[in-house]
CSV table of C-alpha atoms in Angstrom, one decimal:
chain,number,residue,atom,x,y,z
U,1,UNK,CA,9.1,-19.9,-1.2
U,2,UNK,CA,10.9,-16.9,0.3
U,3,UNK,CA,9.9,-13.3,-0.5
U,4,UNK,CA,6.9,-11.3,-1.3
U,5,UNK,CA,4.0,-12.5,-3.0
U,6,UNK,CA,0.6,-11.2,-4.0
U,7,UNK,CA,-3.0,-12.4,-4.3
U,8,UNK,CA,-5.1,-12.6,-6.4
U,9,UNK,CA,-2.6,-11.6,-9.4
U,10,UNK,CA,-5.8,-11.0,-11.1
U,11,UNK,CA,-9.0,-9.5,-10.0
U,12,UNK,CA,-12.4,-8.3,-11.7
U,13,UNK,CA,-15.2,-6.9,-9.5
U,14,UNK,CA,-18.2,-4.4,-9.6
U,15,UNK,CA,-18.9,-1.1,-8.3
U,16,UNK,CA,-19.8,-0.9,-4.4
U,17,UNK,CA,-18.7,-4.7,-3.9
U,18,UNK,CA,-15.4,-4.8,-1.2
U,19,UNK,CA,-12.3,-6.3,-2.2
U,20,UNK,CA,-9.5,-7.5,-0.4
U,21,UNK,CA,-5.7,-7.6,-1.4
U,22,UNK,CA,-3.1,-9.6,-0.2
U,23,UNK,CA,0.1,-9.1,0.5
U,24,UNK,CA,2.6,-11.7,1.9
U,25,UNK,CA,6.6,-11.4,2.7
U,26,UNK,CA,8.9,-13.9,4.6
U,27,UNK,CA,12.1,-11.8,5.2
U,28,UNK,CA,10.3,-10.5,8.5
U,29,UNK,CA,10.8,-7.4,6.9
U,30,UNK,CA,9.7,-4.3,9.5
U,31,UNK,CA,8.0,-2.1,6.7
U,32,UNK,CA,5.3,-2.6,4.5
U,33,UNK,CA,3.7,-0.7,2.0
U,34,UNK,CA,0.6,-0.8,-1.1
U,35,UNK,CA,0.9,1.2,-3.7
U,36,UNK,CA,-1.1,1.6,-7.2
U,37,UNK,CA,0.0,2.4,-10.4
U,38,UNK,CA,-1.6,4.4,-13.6
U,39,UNK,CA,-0.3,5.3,-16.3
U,40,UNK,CA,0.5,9.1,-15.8
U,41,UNK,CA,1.0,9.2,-12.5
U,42,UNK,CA,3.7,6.2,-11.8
U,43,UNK,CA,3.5,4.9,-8.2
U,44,UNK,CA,1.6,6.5,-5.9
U,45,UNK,CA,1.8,5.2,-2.2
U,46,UNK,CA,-1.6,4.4,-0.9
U,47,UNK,CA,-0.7,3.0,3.3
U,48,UNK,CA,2.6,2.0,4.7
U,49,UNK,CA,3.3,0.3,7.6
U,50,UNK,CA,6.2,0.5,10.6
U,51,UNK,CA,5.9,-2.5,11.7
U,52,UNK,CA,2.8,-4.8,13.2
U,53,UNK,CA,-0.2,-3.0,14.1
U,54,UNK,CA,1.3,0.7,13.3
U,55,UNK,CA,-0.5,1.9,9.8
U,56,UNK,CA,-0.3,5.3,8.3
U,57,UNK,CA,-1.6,7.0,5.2
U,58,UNK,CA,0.2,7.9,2.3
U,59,UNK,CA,-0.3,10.0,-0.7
U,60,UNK,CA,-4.0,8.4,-1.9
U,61,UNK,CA,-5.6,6.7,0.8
U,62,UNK,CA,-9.5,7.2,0.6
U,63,UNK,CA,-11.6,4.5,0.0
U,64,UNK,CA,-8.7,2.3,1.4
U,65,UNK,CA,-8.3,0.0,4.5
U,66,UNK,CA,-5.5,-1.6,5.5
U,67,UNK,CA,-4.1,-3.9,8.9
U,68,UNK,CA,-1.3,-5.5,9.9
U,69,UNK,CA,-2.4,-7.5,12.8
U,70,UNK,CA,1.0,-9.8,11.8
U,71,UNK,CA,4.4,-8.4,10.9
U,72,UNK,CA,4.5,-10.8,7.6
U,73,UNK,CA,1.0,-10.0,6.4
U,74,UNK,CA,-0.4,-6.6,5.2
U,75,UNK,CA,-3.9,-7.0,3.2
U,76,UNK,CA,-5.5,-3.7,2.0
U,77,UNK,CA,-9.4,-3.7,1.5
U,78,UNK,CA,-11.0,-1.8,-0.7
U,79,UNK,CA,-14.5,-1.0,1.0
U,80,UNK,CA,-16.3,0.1,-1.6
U,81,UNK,CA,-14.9,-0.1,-5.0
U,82,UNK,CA,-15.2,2.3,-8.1
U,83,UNK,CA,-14.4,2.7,-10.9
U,84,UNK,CA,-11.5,5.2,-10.3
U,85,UNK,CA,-9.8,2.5,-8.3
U,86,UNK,CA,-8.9,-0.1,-11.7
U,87,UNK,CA,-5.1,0.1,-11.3
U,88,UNK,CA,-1.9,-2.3,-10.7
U,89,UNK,CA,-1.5,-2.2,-6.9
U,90,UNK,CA,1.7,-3.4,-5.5
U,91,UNK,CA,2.9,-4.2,-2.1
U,92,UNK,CA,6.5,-3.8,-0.9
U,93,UNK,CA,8.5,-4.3,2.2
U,94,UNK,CA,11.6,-3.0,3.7
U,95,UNK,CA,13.9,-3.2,6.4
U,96,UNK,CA,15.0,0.5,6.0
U,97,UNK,CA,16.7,0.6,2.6
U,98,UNK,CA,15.2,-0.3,-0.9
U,99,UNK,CA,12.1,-1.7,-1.0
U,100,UNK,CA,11.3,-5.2,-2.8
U,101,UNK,CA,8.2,-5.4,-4.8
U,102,UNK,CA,5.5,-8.0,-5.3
U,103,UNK,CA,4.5,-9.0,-8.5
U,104,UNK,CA,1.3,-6.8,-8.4
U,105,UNK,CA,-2.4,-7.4,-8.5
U,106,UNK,CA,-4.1,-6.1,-11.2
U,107,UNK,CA,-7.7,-5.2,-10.2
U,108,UNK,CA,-10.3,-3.6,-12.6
U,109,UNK,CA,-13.5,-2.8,-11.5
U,110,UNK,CA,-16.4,-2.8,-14.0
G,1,UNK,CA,5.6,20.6,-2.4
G,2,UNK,CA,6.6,17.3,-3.5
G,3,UNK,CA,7.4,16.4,-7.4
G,4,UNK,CA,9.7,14.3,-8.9
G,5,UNK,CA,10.4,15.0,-12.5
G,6,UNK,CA,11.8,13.1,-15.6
G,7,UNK,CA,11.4,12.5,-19.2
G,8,UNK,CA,8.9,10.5,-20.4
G,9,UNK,CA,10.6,8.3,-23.3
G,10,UNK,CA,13.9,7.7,-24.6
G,11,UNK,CA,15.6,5.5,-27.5
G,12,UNK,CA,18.9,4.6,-27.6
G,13,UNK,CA,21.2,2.0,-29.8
G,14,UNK,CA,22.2,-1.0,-29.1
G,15,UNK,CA,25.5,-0.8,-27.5
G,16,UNK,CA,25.4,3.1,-26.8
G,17,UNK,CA,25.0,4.5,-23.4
G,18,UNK,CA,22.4,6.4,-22.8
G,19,UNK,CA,22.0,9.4,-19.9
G,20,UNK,CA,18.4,9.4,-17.6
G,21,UNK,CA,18.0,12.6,-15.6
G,22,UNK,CA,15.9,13.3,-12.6
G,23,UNK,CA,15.3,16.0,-10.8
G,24,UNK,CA,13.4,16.4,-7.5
G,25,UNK,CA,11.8,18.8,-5.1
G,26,UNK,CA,10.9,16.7,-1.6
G,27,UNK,CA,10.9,17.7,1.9
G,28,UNK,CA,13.0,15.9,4.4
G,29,UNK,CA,15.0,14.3,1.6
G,30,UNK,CA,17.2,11.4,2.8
G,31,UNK,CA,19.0,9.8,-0.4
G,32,UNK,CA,17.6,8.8,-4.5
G,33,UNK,CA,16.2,5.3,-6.1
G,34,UNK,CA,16.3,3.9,-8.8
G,35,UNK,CA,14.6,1.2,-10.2
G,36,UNK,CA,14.1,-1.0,-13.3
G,37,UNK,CA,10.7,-2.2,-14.3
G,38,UNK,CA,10.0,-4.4,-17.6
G,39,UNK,CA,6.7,-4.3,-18.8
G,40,UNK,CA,3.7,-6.0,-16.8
G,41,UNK,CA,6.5,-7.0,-14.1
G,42,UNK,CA,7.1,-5.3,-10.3
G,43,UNK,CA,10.0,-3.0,-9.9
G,44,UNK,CA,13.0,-4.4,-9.3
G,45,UNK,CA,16.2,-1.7,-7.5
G,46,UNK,CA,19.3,-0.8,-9.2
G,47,UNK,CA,20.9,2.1,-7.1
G,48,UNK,CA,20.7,4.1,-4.2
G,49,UNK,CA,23.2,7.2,-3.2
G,50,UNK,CA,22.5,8.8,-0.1
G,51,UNK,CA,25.4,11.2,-1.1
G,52,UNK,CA,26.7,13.4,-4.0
G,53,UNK,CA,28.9,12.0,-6.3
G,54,UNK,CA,29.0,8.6,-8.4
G,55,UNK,CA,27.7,5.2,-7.6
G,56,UNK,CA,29.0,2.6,-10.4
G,57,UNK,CA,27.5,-1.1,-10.4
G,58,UNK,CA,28.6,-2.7,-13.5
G,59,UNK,CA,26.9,-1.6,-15.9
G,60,UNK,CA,24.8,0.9,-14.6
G,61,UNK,CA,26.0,3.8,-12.6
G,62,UNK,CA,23.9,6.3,-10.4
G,63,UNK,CA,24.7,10.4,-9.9
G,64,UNK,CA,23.4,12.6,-7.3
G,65,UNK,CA,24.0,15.8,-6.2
G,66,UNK,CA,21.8,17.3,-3.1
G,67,UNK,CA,22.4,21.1,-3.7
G,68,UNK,CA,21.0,21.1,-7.0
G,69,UNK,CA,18.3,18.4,-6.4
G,70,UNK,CA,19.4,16.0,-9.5
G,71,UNK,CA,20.4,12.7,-10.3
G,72,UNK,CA,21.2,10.6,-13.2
G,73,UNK,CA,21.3,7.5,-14.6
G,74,UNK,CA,24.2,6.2,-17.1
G,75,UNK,CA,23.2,2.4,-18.7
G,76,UNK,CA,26.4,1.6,-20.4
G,77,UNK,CA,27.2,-1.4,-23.3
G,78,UNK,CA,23.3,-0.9,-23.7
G,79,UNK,CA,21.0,-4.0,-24.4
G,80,UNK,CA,17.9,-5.2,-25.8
G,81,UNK,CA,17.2,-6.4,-22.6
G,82,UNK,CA,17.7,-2.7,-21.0
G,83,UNK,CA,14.2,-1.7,-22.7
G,84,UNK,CA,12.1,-0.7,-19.7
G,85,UNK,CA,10.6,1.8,-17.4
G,86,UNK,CA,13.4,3.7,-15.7
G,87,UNK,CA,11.5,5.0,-11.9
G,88,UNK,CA,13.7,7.8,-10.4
G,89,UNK,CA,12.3,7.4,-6.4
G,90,UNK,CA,13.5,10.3,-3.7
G,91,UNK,CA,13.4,9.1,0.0
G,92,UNK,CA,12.1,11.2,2.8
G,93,UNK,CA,9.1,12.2,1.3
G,94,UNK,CA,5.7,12.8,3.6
G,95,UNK,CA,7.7,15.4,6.3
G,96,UNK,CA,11.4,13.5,6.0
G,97,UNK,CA,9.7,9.7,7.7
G,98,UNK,CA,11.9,6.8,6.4
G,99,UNK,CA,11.3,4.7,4.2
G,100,UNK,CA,8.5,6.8,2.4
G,101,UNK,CA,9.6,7.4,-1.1
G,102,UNK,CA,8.3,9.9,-3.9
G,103,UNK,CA,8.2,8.1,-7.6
G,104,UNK,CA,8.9,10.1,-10.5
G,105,UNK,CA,6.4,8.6,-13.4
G,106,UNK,CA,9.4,6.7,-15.1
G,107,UNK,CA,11.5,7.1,-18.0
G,108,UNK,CA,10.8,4.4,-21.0
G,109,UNK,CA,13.8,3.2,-22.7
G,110,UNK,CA,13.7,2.0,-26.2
G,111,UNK,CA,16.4,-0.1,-27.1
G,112,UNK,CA,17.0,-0.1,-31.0
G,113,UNK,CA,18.9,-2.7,-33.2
């Protein structure tokens, strides 16, 4: 199916282990970007992307990893995770306008 | 610096419109966002204006005005499906790049009977 997807939608792990987060989109959209969200602070950009192999940091980026080694793909690894990082993280892509939004993973970390 | 500021909650009636405001302070500013998000869903765009004045799309219609650093959203014929999270977004944040975008912590809309 066209669009942006997520995976897992769901995702339970425990301090220190690494966790990976897809992100998928078939418009060949040139921008790419993860995201988290608490409540308080709304939407807070985490890595965005240009285009394939071109990553920059956003507004919270420690403890992050990301890659885009494909234009379509953009998975952000969370080395090692605390407790601090339990939030919704979504991905989005653009072409230079609005940005869609997956559906969001929601990650908690015990 | 960087903020993005609008109120918290809201509740309107049924069939009333109903007036979110936004005001922002970005560097490198290069047009507002808005977007809709339901509960437990992603966030889904409604308007962008890039310059001052009124954007109308059905229902909804989208104000900005640069100099004073303020935008507005008008829901009209409201709906109980209108009850959501309301996420005022400035563009140009991080030194002016494109595509980078500021998000206010949204606006929740109750829609009353």
């Amino acid at each position: 199916d066209a669009g942006i997807t997520q995976s897992p939608r769901y995702k339970i792990t425990e301090t220190g282990r690494q966790v990976t987060l897809m992100c998928h989109q078939t418009w060949s959209h040139s921008y790419m970007f993860w995201y988290r969200q608490d409540l308080g602070h709304g939407l807070r950009l985490i890595y965005y992307s240009a285009a394939a192999d071109i990553t920059d940091k956003g507004e919270v980026p420690d403890g992050y990893v990301v890659s885009r080694s494909k234009t379509e793909n953009f998975p952000l690894t969370l080395e090692s995770a605390t407790r601090s990082q339990t939030s919704v993280y979504f991905c989005a892509s653009s072409e230079g306008g609005e940005q869609f939004f997956g559906p969001g993973t929601r990650l908690t970390v015990l | 610096g960087q903020n993005i500021d609008q109120p918290t909650e809201m509740t309107a009636t049924e069939g009333a419109i109903v007036q979110i405001n936004c005001t922002y302070q970005t560097s490198g500013f290069n047009g507002l966002f808005w977007y809709q998000q339901h509960a437990g869903e992603a966030p889904t765009f409604l308007s962008y204006n890039v310059l001052d004045g009124l954007e109308e799309k059905g229902r909804f219609s989208s104000f900005l005005s640069r100099s004073k650093g303020y935008s507005y959203l008008l829901l009209k014929e409201l709906q109980m499906k209108d009850s959501a999270s309301y996420l005022c977004a400035a563009g140009g944040g991080y030194g002016g790049a494109t595509n980078k975008l500021i998000f206010g912590t949204g606006t929740l809309l109750a829609v009353q009977p």
